[in-house]
PDB file of C-alpha atoms in Angstrom:
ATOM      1  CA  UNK A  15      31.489 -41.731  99.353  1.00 87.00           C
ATOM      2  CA  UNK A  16      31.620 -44.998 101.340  1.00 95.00           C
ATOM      3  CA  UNK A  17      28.697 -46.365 103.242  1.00 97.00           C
ATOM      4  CA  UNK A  18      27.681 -48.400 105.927  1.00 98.00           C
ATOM      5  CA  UNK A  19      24.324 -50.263 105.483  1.00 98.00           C
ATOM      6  CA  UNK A  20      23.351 -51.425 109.208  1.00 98.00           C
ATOM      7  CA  UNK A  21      21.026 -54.192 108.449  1.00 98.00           C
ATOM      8  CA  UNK A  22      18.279 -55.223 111.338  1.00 98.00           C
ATOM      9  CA  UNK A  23      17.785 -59.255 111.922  1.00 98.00           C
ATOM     10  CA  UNK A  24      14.810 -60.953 110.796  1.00 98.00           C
ATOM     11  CA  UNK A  25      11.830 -61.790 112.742  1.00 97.00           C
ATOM     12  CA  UNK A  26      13.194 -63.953 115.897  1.00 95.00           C
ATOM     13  CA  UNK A  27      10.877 -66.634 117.539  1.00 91.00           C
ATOM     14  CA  UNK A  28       9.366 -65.113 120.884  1.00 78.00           C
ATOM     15  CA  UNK A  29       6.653 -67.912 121.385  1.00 75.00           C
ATOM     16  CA  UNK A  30      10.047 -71.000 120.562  1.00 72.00           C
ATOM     17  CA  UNK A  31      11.628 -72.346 124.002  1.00 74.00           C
ATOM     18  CA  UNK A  32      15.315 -70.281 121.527  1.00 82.00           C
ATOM     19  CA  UNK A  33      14.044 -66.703 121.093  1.00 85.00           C
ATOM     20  CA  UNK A  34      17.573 -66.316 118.985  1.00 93.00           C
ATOM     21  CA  UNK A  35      16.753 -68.351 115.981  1.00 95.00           C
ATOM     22  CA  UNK A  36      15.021 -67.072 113.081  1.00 96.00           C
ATOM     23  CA  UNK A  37      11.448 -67.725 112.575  1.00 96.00           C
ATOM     24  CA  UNK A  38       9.860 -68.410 109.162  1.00 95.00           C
ATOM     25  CA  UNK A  39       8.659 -65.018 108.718  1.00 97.00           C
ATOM     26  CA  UNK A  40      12.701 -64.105 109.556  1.00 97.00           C
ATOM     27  CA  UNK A  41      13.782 -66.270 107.016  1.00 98.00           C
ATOM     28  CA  UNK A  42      11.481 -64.500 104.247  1.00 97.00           C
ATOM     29  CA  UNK A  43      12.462 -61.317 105.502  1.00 98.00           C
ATOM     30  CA  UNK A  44      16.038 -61.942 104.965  1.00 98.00           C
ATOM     31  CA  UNK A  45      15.370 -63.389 101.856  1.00 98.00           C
ATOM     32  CA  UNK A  46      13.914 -60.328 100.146  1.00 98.00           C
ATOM     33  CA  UNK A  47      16.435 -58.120 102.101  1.00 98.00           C
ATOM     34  CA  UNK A  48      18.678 -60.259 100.043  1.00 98.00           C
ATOM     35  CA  UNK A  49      16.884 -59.464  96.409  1.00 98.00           C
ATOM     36  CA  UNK A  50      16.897 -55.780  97.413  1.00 98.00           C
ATOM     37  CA  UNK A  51      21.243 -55.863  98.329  1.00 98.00           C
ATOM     38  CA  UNK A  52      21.194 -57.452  94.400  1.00 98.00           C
ATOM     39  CA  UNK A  53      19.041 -55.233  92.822  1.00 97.00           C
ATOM     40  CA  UNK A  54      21.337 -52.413  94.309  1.00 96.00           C
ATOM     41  CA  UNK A  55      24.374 -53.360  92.774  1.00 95.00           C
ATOM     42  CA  UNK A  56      26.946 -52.613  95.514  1.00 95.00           C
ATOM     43  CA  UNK A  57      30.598 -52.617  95.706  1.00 95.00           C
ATOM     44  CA  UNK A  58      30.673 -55.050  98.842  1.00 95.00           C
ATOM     45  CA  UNK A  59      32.985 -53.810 101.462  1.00 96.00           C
ATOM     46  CA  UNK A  60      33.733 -54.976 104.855  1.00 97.00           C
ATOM     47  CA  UNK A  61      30.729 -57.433 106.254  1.00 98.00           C
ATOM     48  CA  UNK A  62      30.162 -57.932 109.521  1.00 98.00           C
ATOM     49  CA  UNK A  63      27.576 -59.452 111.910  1.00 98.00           C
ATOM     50  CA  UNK A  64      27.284 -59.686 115.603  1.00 98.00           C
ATOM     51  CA  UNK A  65      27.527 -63.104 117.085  1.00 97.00           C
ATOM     52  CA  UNK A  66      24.278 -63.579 118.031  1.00 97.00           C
ATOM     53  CA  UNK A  67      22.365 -66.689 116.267  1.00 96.00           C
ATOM     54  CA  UNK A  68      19.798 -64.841 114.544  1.00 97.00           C
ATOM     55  CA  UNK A  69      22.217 -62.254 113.216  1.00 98.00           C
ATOM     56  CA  UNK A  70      24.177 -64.877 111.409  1.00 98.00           C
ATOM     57  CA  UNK A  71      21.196 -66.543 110.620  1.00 98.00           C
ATOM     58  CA  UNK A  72      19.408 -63.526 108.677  1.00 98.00           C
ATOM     59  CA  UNK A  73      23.533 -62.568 107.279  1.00 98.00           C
ATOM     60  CA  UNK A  74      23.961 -66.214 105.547  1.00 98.00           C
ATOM     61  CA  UNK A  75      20.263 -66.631 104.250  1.00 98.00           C
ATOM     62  CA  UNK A  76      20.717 -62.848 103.017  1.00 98.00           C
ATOM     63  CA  UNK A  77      24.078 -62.709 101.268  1.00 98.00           C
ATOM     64  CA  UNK A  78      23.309 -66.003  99.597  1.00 98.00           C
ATOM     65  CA  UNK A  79      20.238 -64.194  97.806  1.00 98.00           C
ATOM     66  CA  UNK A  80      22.324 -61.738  96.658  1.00 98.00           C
ATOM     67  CA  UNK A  81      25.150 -63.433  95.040  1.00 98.00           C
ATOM     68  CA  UNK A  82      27.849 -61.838  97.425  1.00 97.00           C
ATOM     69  CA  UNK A  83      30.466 -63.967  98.498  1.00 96.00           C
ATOM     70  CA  UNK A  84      32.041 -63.690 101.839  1.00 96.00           C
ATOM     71  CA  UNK A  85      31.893 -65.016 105.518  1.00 96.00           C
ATOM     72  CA  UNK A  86      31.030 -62.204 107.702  1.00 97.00           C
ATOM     73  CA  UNK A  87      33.268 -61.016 110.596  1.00 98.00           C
ATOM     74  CA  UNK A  88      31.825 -61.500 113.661  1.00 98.00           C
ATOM     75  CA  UNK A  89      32.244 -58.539 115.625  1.00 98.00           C
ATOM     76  CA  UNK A  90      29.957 -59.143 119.279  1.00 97.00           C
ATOM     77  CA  UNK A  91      30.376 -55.265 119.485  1.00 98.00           C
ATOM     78  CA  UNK A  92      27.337 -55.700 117.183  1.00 98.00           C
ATOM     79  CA  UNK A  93      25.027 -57.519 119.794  1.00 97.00           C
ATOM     80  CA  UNK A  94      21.992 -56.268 120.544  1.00 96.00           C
ATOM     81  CA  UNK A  95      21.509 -55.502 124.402  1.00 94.00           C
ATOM     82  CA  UNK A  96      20.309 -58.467 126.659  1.00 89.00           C
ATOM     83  CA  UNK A  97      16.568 -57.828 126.200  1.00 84.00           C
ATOM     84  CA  UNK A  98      15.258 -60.544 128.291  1.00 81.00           C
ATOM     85  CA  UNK A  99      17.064 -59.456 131.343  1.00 83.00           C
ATOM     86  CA  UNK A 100      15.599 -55.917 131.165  1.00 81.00           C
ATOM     87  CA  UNK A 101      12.000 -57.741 130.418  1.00 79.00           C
ATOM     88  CA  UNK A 102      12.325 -59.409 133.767  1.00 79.00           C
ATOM     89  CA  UNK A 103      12.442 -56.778 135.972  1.00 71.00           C
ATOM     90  CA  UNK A 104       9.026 -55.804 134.748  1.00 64.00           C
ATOM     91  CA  UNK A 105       7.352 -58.904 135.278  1.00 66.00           C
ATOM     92  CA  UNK A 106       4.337 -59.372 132.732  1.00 58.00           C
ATOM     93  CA  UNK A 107       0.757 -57.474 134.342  1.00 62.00           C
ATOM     94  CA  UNK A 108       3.294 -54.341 134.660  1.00 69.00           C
ATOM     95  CA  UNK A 109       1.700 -52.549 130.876  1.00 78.00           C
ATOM     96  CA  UNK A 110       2.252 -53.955 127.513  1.00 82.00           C
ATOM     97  CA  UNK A 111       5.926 -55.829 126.324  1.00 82.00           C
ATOM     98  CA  UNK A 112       6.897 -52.354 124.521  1.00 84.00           C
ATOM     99  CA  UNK A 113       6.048 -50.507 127.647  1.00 87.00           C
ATOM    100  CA  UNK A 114       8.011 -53.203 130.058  1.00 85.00           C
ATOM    101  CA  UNK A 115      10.884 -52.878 127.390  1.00 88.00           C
ATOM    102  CA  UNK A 116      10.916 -49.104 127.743  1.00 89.00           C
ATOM    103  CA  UNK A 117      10.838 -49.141 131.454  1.00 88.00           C
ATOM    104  CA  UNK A 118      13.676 -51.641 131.554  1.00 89.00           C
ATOM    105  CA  UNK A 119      15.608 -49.333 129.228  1.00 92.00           C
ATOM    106  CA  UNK A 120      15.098 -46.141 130.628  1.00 91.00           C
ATOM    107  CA  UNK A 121      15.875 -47.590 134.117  1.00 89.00           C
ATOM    108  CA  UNK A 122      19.114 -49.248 132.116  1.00 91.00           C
ATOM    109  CA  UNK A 123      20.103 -45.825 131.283  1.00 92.00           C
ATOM    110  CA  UNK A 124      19.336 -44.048 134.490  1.00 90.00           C
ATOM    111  CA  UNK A 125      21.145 -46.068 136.632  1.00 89.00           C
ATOM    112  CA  UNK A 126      24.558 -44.663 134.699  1.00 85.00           C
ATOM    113  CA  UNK A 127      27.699 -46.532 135.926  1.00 86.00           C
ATOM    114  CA  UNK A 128      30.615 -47.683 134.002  1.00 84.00           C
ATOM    115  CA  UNK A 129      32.265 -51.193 133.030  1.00 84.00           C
ATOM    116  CA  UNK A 130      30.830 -54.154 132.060  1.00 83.00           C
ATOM    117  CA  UNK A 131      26.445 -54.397 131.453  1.00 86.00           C
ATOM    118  CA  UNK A 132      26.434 -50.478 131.850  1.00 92.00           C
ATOM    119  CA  UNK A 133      24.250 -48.912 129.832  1.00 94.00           C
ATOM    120  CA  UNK A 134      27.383 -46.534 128.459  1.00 94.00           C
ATOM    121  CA  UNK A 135      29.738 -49.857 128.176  1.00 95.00           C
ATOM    122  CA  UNK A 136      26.973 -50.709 125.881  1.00 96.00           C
ATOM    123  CA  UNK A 137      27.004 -47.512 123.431  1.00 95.00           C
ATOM    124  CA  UNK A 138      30.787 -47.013 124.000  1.00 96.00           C
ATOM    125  CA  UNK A 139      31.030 -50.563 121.993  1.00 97.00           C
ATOM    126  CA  UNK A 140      28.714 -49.672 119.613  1.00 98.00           C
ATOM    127  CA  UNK A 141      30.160 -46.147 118.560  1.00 97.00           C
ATOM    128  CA  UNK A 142      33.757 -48.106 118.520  1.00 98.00           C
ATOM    129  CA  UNK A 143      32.360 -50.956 116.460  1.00 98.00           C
ATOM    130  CA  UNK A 144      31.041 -47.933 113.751  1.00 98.00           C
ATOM    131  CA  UNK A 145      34.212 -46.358 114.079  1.00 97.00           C
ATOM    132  CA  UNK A 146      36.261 -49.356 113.104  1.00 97.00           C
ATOM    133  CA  UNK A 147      33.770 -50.177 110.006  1.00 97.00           C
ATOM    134  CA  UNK A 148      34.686 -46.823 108.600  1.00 96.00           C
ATOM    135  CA  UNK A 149      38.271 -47.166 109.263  1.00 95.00           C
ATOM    136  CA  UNK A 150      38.177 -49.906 107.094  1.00 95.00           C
ATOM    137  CA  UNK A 151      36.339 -48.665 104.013  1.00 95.00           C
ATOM    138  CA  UNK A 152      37.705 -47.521 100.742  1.00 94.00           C
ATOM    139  CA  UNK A 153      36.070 -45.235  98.082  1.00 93.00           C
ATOM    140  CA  UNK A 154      33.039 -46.236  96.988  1.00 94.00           C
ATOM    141  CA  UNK A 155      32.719 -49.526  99.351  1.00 97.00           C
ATOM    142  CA  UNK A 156      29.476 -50.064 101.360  1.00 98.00           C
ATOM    143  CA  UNK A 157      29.660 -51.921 104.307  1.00 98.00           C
ATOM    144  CA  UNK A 158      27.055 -54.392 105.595  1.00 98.00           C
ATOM    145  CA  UNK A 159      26.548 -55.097 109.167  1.00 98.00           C
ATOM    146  CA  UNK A 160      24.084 -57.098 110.508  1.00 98.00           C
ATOM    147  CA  UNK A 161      23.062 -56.446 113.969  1.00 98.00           C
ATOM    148  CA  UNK A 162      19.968 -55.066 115.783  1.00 98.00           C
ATOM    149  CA  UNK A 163      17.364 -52.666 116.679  1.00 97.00           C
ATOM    150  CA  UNK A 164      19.046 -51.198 119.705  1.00 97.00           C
ATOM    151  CA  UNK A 165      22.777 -50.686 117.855  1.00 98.00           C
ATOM    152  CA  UNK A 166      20.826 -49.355 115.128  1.00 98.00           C
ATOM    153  CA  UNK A 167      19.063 -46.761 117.469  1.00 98.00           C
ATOM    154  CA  UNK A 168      22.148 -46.184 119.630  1.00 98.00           C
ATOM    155  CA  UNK A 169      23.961 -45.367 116.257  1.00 98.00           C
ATOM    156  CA  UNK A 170      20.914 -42.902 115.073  1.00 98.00           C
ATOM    157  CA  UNK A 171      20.952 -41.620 118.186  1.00 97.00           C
ATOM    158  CA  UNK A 172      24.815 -40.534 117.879  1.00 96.00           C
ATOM    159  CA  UNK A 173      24.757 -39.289 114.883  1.00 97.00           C
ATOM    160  CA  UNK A 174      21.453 -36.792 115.441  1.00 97.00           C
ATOM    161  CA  UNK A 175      22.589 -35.584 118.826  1.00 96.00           C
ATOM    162  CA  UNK A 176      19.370 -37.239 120.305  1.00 95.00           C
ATOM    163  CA  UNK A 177      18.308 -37.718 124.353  1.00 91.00           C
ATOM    164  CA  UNK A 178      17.659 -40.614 125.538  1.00 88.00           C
ATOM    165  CA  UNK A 179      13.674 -40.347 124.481  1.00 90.00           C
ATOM    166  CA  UNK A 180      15.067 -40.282 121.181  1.00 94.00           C
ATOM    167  CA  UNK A 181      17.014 -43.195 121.500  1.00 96.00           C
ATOM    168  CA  UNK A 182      13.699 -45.293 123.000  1.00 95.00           C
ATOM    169  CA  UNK A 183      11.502 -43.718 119.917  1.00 96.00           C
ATOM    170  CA  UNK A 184      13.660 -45.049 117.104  1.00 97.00           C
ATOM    171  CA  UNK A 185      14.316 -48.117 118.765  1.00 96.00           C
ATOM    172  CA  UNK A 186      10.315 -48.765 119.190  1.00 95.00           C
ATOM    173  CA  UNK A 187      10.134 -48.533 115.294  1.00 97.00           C
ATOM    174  CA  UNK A 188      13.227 -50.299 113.651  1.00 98.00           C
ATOM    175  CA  UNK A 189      11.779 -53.520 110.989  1.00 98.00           C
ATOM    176  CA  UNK A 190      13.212 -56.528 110.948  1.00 98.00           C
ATOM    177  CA  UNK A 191      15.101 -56.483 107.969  1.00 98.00           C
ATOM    178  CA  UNK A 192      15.064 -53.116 107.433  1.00 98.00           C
ATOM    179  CA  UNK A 193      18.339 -51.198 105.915  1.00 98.00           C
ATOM    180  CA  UNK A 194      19.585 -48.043 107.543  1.00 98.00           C
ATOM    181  CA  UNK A 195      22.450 -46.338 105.860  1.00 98.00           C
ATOM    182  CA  UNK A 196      25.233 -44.525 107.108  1.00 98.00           C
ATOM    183  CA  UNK A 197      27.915 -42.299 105.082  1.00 97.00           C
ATOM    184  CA  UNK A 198      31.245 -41.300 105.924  1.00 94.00           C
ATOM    185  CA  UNK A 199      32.786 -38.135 104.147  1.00 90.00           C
ATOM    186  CA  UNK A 200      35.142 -34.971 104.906  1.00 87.00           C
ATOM    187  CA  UNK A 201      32.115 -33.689 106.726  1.00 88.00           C
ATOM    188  CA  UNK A 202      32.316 -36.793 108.861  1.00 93.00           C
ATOM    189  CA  UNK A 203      29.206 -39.561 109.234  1.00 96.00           C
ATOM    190  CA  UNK A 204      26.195 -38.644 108.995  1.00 97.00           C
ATOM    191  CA  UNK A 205      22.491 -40.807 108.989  1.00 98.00           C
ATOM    192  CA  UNK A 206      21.350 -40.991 105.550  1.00 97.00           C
ATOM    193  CA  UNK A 207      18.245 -42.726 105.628  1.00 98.00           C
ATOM    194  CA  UNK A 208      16.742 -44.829 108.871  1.00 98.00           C
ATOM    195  CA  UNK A 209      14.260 -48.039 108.422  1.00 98.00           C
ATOM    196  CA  UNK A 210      14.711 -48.788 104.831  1.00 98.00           C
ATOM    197  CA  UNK A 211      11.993 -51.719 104.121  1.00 97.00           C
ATOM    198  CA  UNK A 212      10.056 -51.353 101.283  1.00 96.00           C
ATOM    199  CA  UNK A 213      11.717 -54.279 100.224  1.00 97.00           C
ATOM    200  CA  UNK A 214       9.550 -56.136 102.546  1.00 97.00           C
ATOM    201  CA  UNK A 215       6.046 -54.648 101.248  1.00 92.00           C
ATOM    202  CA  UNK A 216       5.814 -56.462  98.687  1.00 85.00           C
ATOM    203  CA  UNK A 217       4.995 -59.883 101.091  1.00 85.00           C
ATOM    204  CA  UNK A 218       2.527 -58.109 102.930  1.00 89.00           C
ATOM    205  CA  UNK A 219       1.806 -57.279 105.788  1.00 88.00           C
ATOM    206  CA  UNK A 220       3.062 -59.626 107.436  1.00 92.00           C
ATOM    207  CA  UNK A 221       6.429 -59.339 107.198  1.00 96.00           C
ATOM    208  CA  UNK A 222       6.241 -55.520 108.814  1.00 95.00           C
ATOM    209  CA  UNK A 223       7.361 -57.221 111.933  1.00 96.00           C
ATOM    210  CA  UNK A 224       9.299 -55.236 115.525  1.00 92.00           C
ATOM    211  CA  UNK A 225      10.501 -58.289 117.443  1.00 83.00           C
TER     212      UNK A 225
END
């Protein structure tokens, strides 16, 4: 059956004046995620990124460690939500990042609404962007799509029937360069595994990185 591998940035750089450029710890993170797409052995189907910097960043450093050739198509469906703007209306002294990031999403989600910045505009585009990936597979394909923790959770999410506190609990726990896989069949797509990255133990613990 043909899979989609939804592939989590590397490490950002919180503490840099750019949060969306990848850190050193990112780079190494992608590098290894790299090693492990070789040492897999896949038939390479459709890639895609979103168009943030640190997608592309962790896609190109990635791919080139595994000896697959090809440009990814950047598909801003893939974006991860705007982060920073939900940080801000928890202002820091308001409980722990996590806890101001929660807040800001649950708020997000509870204010409902349609159109553009909506929480539902949001995981309309994601479930469209998954859709279209699996359009565009054939037999035995895997697609890789690099993107982030909150498209990987929405997707998750979707596919398990979750609420909303199940959406916030998977998207507390995604890895930066972590693989989750995806399958499509006659029974439709289904999760298959979620959080992939024991290809990242073996550089220690530092590399088990959230944000």
């Amino acid at each position: 059956m043909p899979s989609i591998y939804l592939i989590r940035h590397g490490k950002a750089s919180p503490e840099a004046e750019d949060y969306d450029e990848l850190s050193p710890t990112g780079y190494e993170q992608a590098r290894l995620l790299g090693a492990e797409l070789k040492r897999r052995d896949l038939r390479p189907g459709p890639v895609l990124a979103g168009g943030l910097r640190r997608q592309r960043q962790t896609a190109a450093t990635a791919l080139a460690e595994a000896g697959i050739d090809a440009d990814p198509l950047i598909d801003e469906r893939w974006n991860e939500y705007e982060h920073l703007e939900l940080l801000t209306r928890h202002p820091i002294g308001e409980g722990t990042l996590q806890e101001r990031l929660d807040a800001g999403l649950s708020a997000w989600i509870a204010a409902g609404g349609t159109g553009a910045g909506t929480w539902e505009d949001f995981r309309a585009g994601v479930r469209a962007a998954l859709s279209d990936t699996v359009a565009r597979l054939e037999r035995g394909e895997t697609a890789l799509v690099f993107t982030s923790a909150g498209v990987i959770a929405t997707v998750c999410a979707a596919l398990l029937e979750a609420p909303t506190h199940g959406f916030l609990a998977l998207n507390r726990i995604v890895v930066n360069g972590s693989i989750t896989k995806v399958m499509h069949g006659r029974g439709g797509t289904r999760l298959l595994s979620f959080n992939d990255h024991a290809h990242l133990e073996q550089g220690g613990a530092g590399l088990m990185t959230y944000r």
